[in-house]
mmCIF file of C-alpha atoms in Angstrom:
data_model
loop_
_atom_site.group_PDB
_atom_site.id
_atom_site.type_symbol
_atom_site.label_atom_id
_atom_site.label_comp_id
_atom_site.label_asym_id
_atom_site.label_seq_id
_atom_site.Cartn_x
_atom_site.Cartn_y
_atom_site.Cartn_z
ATOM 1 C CA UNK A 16 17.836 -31.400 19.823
ATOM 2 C CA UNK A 17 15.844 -28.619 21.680
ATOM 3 C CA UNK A 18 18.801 -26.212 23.297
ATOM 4 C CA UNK A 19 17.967 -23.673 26.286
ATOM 5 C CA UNK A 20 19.824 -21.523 28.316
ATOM 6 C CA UNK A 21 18.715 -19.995 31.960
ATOM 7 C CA UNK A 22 18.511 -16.558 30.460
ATOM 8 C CA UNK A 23 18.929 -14.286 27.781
ATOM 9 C CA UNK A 24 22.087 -13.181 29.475
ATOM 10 C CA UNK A 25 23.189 -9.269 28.932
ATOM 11 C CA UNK A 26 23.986 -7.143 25.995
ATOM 12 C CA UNK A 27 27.587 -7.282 26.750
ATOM 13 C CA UNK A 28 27.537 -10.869 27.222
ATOM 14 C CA UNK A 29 25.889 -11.166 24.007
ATOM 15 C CA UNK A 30 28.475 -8.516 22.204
ATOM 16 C CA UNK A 31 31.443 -10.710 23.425
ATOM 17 C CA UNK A 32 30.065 -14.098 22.170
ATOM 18 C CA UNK A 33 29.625 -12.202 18.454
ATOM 19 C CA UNK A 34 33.224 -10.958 18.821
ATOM 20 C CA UNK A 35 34.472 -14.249 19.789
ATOM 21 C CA UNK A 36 32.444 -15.957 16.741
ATOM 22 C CA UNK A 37 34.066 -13.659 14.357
ATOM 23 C CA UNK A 38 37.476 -12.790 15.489
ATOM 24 C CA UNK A 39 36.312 -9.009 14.940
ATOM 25 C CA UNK A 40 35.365 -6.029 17.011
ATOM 26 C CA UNK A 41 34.909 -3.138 14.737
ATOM 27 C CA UNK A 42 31.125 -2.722 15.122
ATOM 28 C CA UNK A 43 31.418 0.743 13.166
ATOM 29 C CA UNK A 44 29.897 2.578 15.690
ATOM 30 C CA UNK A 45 27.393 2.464 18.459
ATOM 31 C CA UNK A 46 23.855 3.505 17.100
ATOM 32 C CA UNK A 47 23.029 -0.078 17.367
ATOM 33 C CA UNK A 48 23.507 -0.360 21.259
ATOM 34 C CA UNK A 49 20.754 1.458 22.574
ATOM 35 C CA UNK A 50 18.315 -0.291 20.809
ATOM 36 C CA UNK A 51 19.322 -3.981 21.274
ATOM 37 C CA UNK A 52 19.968 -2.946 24.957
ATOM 38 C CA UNK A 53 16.508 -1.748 25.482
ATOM 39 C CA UNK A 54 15.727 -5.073 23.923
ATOM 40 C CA UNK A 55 17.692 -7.574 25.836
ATOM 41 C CA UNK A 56 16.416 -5.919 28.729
ATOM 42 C CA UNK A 57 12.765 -6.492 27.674
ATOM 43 C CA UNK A 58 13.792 -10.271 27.008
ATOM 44 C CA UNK A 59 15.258 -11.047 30.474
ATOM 45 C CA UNK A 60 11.950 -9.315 32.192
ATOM 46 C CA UNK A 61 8.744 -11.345 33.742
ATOM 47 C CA UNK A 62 6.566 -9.536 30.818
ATOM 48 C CA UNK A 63 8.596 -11.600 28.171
ATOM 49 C CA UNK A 64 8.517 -14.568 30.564
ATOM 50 C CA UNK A 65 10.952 -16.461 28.577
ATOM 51 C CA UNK A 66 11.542 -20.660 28.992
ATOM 52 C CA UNK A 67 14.782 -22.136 28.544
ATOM 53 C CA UNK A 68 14.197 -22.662 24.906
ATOM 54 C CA UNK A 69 12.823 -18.904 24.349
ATOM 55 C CA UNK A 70 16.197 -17.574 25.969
ATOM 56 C CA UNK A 71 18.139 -19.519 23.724
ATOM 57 C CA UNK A 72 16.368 -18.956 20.872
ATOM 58 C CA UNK A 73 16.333 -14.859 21.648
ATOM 59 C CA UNK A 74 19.844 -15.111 22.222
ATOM 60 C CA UNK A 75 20.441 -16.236 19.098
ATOM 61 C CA UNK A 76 18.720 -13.781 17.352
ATOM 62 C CA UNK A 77 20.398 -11.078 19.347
ATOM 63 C CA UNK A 78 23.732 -12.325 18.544
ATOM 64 C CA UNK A 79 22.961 -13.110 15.153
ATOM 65 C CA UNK A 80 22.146 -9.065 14.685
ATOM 66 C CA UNK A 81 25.330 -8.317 15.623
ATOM 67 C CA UNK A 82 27.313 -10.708 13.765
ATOM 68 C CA UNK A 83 25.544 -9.468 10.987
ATOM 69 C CA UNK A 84 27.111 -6.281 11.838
ATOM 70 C CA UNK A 85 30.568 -6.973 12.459
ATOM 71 C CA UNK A 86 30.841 -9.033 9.066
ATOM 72 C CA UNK A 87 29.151 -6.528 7.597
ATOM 73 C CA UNK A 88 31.620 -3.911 8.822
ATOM 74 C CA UNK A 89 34.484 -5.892 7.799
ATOM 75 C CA UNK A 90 34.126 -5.567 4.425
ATOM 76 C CA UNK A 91 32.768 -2.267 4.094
ATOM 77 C CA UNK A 92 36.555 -1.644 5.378
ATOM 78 C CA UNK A 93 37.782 -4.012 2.913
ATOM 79 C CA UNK A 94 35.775 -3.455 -0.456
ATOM 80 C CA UNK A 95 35.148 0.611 -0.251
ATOM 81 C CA UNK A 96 34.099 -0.052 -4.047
ATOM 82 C CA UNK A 97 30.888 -0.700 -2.310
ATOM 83 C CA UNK A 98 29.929 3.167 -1.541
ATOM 84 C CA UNK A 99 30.270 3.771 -5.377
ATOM 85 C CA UNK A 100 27.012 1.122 -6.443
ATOM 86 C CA UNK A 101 24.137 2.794 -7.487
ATOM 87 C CA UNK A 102 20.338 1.896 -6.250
ATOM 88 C CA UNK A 103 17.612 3.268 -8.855
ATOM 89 C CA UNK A 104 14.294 2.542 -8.450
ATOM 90 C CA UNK A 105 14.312 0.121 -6.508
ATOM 91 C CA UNK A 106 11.095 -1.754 -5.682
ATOM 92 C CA UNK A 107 9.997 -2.100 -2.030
ATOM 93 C CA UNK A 108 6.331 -4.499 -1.640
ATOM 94 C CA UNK A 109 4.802 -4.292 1.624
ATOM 95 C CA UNK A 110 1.510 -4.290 3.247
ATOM 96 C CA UNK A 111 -0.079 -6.328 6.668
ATOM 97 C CA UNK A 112 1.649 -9.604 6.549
ATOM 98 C CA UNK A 113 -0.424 -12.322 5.055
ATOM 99 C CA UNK A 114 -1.650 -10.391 1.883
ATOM 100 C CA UNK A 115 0.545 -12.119 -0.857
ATOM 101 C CA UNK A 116 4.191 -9.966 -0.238
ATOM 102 C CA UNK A 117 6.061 -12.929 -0.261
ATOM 103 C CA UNK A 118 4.711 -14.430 -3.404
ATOM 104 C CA UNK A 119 4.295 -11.261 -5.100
ATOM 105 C CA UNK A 120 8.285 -10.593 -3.947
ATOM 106 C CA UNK A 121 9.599 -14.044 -5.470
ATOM 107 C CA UNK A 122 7.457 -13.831 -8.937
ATOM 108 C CA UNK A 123 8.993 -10.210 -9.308
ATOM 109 C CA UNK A 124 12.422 -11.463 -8.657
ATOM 110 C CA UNK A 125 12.336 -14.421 -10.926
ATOM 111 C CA UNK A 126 13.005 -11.861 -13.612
ATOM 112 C CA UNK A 127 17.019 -11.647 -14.131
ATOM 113 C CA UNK A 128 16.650 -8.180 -14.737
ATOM 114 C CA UNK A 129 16.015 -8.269 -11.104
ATOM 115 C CA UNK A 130 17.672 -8.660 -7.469
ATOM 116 C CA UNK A 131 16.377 -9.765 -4.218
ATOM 117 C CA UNK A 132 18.049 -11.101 -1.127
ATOM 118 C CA UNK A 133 18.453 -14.605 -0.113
ATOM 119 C CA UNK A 134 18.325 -16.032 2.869
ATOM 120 C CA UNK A 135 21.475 -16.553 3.390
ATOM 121 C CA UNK A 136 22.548 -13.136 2.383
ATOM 122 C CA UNK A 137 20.254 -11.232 4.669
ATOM 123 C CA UNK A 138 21.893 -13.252 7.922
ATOM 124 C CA UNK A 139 25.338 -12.811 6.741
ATOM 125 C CA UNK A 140 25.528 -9.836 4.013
ATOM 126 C CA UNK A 141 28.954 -10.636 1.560
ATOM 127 C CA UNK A 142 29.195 -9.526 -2.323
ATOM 128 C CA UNK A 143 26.889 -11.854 -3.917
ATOM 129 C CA UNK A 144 29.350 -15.025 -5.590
ATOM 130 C CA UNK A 145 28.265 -16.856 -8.274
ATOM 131 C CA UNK A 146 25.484 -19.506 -7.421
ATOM 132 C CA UNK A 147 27.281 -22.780 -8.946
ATOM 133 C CA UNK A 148 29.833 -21.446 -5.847
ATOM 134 C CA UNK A 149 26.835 -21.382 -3.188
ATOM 135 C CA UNK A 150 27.171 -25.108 -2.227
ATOM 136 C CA UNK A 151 30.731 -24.453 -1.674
ATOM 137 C CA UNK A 152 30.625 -21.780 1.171
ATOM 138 C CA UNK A 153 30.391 -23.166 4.486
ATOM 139 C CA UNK A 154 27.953 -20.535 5.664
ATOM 140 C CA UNK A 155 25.517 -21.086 3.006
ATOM 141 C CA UNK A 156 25.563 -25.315 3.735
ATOM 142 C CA UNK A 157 25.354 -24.841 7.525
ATOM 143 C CA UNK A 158 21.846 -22.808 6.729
ATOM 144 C CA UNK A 159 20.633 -25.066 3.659
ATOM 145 C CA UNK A 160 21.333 -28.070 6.455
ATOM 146 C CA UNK A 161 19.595 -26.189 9.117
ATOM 147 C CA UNK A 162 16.428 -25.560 7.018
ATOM 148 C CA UNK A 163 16.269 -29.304 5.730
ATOM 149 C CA UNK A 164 16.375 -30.124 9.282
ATOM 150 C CA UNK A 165 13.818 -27.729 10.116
ATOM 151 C CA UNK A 166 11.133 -29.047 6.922
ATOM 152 C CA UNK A 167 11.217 -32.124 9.027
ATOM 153 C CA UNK A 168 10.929 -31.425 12.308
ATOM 154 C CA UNK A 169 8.112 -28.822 11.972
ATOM 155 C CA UNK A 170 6.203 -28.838 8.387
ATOM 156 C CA UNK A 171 3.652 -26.946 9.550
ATOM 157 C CA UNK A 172 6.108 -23.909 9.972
ATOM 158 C CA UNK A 173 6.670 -24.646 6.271
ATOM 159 C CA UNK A 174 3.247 -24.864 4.880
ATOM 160 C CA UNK A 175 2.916 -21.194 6.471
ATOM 161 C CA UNK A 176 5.827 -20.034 4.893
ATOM 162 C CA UNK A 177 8.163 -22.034 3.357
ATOM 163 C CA UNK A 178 11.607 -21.068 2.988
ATOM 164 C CA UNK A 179 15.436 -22.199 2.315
ATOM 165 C CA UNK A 180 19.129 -20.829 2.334
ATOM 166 C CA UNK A 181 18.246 -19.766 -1.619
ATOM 167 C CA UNK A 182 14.848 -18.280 -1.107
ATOM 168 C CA UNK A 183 14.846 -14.672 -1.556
ATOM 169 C CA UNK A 184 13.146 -12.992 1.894
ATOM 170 C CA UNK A 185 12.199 -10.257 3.936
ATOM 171 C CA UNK A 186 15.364 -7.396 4.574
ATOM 172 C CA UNK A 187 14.553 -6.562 7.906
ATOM 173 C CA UNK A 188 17.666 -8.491 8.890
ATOM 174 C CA UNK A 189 19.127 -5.937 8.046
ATOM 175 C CA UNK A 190 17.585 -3.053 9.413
ATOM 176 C CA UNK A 191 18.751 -4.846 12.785
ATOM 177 C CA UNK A 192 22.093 -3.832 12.420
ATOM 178 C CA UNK A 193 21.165 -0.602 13.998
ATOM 179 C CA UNK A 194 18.977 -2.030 16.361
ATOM 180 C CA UNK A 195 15.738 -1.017 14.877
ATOM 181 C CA UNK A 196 13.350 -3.887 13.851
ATOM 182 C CA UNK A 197 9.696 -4.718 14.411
ATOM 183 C CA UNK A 198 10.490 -8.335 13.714
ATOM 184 C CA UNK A 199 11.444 -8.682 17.356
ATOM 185 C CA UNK A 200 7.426 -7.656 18.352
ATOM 186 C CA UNK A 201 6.333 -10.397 16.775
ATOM 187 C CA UNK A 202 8.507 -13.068 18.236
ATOM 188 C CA UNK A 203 8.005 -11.870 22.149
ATOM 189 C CA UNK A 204 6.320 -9.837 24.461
ATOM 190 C CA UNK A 205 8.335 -6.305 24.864
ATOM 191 C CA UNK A 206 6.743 -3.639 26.442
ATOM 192 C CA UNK A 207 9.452 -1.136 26.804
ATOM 193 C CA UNK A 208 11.197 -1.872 23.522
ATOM 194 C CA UNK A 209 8.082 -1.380 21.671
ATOM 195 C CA UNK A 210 7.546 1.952 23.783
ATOM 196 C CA UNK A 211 11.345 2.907 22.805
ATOM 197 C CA UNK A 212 10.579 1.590 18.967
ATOM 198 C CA UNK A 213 7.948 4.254 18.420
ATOM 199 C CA UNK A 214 9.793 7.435 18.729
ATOM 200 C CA UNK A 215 13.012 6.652 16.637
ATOM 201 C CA UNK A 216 13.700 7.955 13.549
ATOM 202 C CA UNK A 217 14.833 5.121 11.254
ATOM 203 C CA UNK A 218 16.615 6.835 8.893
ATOM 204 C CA UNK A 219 20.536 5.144 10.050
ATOM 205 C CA UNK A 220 18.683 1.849 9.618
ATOM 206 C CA UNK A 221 17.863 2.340 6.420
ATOM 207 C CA UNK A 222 21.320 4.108 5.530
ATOM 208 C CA UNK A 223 23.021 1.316 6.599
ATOM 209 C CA UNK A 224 20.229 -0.977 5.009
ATOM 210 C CA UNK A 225 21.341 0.553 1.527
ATOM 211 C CA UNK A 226 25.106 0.369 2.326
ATOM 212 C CA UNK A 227 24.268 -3.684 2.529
ATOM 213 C CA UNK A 228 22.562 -3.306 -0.163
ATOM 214 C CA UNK A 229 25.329 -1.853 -1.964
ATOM 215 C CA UNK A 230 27.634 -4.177 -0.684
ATOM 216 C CA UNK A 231 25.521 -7.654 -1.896
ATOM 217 C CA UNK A 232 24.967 -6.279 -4.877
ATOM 218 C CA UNK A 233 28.809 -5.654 -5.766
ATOM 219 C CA UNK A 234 28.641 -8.269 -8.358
ATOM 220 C CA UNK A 235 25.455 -7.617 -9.921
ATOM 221 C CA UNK A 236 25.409 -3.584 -10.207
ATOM 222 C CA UNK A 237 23.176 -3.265 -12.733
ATOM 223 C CA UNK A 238 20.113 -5.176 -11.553
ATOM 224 C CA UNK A 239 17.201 -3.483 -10.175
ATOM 225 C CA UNK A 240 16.773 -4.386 -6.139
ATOM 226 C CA UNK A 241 13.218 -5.909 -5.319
ATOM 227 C CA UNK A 242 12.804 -5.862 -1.757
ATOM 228 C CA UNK A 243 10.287 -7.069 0.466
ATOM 229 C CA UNK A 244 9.305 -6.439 4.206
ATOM 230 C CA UNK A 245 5.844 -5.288 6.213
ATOM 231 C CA UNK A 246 8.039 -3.330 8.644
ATOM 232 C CA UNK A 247 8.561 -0.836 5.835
ATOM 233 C CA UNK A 248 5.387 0.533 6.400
ATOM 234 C CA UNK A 249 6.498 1.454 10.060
ATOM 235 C CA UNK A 250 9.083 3.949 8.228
ATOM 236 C CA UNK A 251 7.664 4.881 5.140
ATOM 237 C CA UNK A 252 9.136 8.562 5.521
ATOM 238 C CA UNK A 253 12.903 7.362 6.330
ATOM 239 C CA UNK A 254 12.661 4.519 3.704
ATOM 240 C CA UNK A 255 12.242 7.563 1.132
ATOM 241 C CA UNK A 256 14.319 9.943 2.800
ATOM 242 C CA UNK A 257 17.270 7.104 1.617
ATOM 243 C CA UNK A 258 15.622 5.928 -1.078
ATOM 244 C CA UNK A 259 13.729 8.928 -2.628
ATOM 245 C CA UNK A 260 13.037 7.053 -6.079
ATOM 246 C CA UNK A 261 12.171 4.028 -4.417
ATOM 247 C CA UNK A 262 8.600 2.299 -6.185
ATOM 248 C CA UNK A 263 6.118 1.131 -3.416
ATOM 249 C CA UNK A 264 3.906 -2.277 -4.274
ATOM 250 C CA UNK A 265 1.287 -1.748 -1.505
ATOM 251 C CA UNK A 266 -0.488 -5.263 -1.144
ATOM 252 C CA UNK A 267 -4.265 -5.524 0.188
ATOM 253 C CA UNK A 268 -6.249 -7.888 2.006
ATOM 254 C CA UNK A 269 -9.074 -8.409 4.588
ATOM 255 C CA UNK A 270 -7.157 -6.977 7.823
ATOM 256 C CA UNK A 271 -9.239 -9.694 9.874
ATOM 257 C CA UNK A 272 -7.764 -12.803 7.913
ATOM 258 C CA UNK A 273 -4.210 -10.672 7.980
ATOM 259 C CA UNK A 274 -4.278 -10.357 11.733
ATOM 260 C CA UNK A 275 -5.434 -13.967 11.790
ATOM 261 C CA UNK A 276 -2.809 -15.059 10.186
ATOM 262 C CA UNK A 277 0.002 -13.126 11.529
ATOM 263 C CA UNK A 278 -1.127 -14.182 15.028
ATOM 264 C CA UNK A 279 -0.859 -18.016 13.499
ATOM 265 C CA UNK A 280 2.328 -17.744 12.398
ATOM 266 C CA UNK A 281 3.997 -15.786 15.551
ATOM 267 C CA UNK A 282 2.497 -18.692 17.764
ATOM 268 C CA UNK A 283 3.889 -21.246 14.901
ATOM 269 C CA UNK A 284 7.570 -19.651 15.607
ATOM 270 C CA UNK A 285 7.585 -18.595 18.907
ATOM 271 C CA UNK A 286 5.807 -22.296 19.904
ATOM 272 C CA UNK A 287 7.220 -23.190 23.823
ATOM 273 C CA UNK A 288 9.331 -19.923 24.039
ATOM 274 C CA UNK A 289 7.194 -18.267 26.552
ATOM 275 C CA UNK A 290 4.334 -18.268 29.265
ATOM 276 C CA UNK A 291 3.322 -15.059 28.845
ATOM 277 C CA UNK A 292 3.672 -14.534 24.467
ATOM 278 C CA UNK A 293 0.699 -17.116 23.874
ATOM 279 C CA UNK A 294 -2.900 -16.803 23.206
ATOM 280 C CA UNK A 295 -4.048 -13.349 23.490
ATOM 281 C CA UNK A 296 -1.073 -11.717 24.537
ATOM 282 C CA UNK A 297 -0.256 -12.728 20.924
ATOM 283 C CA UNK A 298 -3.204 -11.524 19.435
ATOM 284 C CA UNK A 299 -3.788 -7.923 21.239
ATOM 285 C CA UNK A 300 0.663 -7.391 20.436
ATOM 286 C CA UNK A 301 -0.010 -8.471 16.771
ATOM 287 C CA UNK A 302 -3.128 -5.920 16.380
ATOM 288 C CA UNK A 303 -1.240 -2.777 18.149
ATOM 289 C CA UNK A 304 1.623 -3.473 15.915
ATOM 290 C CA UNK A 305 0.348 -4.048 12.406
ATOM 291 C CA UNK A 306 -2.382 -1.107 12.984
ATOM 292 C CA UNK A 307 0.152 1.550 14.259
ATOM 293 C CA UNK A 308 1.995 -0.093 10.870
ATOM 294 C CA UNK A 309 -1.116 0.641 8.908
ATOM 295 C CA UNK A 310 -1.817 4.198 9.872
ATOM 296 C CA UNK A 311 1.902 5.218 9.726
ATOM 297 C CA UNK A 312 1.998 3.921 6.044
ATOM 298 C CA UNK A 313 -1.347 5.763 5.254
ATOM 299 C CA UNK A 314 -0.049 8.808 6.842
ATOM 300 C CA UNK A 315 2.859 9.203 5.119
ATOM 301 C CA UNK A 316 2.216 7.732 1.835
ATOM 302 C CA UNK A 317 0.119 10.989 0.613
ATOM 303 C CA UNK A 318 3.469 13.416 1.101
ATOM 304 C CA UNK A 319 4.990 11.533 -2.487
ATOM 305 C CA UNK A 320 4.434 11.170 -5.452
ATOM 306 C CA UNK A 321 1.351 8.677 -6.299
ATOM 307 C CA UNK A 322 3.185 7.741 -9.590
ATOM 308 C CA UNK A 323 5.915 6.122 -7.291
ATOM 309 C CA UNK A 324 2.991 3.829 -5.786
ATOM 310 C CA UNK A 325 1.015 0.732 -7.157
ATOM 311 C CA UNK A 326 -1.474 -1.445 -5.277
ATOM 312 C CA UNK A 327 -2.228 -4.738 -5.399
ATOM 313 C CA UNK A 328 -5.037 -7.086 -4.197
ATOM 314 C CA UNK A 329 -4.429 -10.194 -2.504
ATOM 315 C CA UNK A 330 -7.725 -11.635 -4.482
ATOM 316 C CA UNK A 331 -6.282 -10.310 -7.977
ATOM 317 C CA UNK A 332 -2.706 -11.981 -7.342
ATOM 318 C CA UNK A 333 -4.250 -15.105 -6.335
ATOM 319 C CA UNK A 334 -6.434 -15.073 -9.401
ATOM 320 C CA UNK A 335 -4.350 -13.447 -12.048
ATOM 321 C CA UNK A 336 -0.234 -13.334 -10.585
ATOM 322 C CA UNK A 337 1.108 -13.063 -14.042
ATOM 323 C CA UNK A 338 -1.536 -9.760 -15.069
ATOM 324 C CA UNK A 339 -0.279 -8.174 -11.757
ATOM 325 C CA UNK A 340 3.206 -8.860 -12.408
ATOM 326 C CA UNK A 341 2.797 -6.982 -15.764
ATOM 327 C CA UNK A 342 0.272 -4.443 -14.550
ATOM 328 C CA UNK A 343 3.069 -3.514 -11.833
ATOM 329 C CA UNK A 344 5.728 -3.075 -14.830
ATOM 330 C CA UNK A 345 3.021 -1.097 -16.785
ATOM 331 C CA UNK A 346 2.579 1.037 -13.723
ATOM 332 C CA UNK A 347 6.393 2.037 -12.910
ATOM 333 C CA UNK A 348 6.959 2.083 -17.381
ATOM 334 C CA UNK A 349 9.531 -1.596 -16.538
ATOM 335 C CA UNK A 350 9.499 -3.537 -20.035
ATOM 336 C CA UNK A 351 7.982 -6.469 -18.960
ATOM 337 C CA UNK A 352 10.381 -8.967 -21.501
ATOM 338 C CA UNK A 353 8.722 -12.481 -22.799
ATOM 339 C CA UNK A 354 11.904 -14.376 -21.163
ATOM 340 C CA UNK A 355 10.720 -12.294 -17.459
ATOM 341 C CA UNK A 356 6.948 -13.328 -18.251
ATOM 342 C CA UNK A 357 7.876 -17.059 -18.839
ATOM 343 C CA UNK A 358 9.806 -17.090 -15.786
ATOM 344 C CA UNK A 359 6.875 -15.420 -13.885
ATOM 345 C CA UNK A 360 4.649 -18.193 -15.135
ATOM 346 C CA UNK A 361 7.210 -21.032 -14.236
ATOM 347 C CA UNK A 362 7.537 -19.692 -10.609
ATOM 348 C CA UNK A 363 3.950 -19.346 -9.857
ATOM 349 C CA UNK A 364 2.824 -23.104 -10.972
ATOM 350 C CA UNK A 365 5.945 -24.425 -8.989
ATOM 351 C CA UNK A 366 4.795 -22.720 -5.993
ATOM 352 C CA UNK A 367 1.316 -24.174 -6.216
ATOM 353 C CA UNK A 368 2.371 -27.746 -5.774
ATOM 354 C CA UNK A 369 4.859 -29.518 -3.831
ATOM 355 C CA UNK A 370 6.913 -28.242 -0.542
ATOM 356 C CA UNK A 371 6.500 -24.913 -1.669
ATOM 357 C CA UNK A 372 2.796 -25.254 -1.627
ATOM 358 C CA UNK A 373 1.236 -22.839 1.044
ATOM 359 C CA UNK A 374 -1.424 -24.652 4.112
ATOM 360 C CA UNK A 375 -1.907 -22.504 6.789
ATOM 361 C CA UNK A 376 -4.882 -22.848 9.060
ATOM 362 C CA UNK A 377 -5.956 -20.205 11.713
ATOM 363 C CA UNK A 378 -8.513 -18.353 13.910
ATOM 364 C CA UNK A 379 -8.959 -14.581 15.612
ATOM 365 C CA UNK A 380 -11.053 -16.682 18.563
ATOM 366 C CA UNK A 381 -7.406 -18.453 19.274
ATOM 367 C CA UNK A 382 -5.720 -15.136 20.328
ATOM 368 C CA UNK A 383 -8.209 -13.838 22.107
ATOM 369 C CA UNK A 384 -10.289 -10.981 19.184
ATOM 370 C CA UNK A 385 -12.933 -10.613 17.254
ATOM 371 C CA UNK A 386 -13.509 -9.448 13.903
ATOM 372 C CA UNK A 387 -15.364 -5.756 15.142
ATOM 373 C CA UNK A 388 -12.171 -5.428 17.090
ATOM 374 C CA UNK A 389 -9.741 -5.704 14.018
ATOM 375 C CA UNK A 390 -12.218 -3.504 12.036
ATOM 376 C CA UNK A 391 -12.123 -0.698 14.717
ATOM 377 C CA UNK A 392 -8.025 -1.059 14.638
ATOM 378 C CA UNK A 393 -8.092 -0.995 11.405
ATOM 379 C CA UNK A 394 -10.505 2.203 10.140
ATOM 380 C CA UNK A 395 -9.816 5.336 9.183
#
């Protein structure tokens, strides 16, 4: 059933409908309002030109970010255990989207040394329970339902990137919570909060990204986190200013079949939710963004250590996953354990075959660029 709404409605409409959701109002503190104002602003303008579905749909993802965020908050108050988890060495993969994160993320993962964050987790943050308990939790089967329904209605969407309730996936769910998230570019046309994006200084998003982080990962303290997201690059500096051990797995790939790509699957998830966030409104948005993403990451990456980097080709994983899984262990000095490698293995033929098999079909000439534009974006 396709739901819409007349508009977006405001920020402190939006605020009161999380409250009401929850029963809570302790948003511990305000550093999220500015941004998610500047946002809903941008949504409920002619630039964004929003249908009924879109305003629904943004809505939703609005609200979402702050129910994240008053759960969240909730048991930061309740569990202060939390503040006394460790994170060391974490690994963080990210590059242009398209270029193998996600399957390098899950093969990485797959080792139980190892901890990523589910779905479910990164909408609705709690201390990880067991997983024979997972079924159990209403939040968890509301999601699991949602995506079944979803694999039906639109398999497309899940030949581009398939996903479920379990699957472990990107964190910038989280880095919402204050507000701050790049995510929101790619799903709609937003001038001003892309303006207002580019002169903050992420570091509260990522502090609060590692208090989640701490708080998931209650249960499990002694697991390494593997994290995933191409938004880090956008923040490399306040990603290490928080996490200033943290191992970077810096994927590569043609930038013209990335931007391709990208641009397919925006259009794929954003399909009816807008006159104006089609074609090559799409594709010019998608280009600024991921090549301002680009040049930050280059920038910054030179001020640390290059022993706390690795990088990966999308042609090598493709070919070889299971000799880039170990060369990344060789290259950070992880034990790479035959149980992790079998597991490795396992994964990666699963996800060649079946639901989980990737088809994804796309063109620059759709969005409106060409291949010398992308290069020129992308050189340095």
């Amino acid at each position: 059933m396709t739901r819409e709404r007349a508009d977006v409605g405001t920020y402190e409409d939006i605020a009161a409908a999380a409250v009401r959701t929850t029963g809570m109002d302790d948003f511990g503190g305000t550093e999220h309002e500015e941004g998610l104002r500047v946002l809903v602003e941008d949504l409920n303008s002619p630039e964004a030109g929003l249908t009924g579905r879109g305003n629904y749909f943004q809505r939703s993802e609005v609200k979402s970010a702050l129910v994240g965020r008053l759960l969240t908050q909730a048991q930061f108050n309740q569990l202060p255990a939390y503040a006394d988890v460790g994170i060391e060495r974490p690994i963080f993969v990210m590059g242009l989207p398209r270029t193998g994160t996600t399957a390098l993320h899950r093969l990485l993962v797959s080792d139980p040394t190892h901890q990523g964050l589910e779905m479910w987790l990164t909408q609705y943050p709690q201390p990880r329970p067991p997983r024979e308990t997972w079924d159990d939790d209403p939040i968890f089967a509301a999601m699991q339902q949602a995506f079944s329904a979803h694999h039906v209605e639109d398999p497309e969407f899940m030949g581009i990137h398939y996903m479920d309730a379990t699957s472990v996936e990107e964190c910038w769910r989280l880095l919402r919570q204050t507000g701050k998230s790049n995510s929101y570019e790619s799903l709609a046309n937003l001038p001003r909060y892309t303006d207002w994006l580019k002169t903050q200084d992420w570091t509260d998003a990522y502090a609060r990204h590692k208090q989640n982080l701490q708080l998931v990962g209650l249960n499990d303290p002694d697991k390494r986190w593997v994290l995933k997201n191409p938004s880090h690059m956008t923040a490399l500096d306040a990603l290490m200013s928080v996490y200033p051990d943290a191992l970077v797995v810096y994927t590569h790939r043609d930038p013209v079949v990335c931007i391709a790509s990208s641009c397919s699957l925006s259009a794929a998830t954003t399909a009816g939710h807008s006159d104006t966030y089609v074609g090559g409104v799409i594709g010019h948005t998608q280009l600024d963004l991921w090549s301002r993403a680009y040049h930050a990451f280059h920038d910054a990456r030179s001020r640390y250590d290059a022993a706390q980097f690795v990088d990966v080709a999308f042609s090598d994983l493709r070919s070889d996953p299971v000799g880039v899984v170990r060369g990344v262990y060789d290259a950070f000095g992880i034990g790479f354990s035959d149980e992790a490698e079998a597991l490795v293995r396992s994964l990666d033929e699963e996800s060649r075959s079946g639901s989980a098999k990737p088809s994804h079909t796309y063109s620059l000439k759709d969005y409106g660029l060409s291949e010398a534009q992308v290069h020129e974006a992308f050189a340095r």
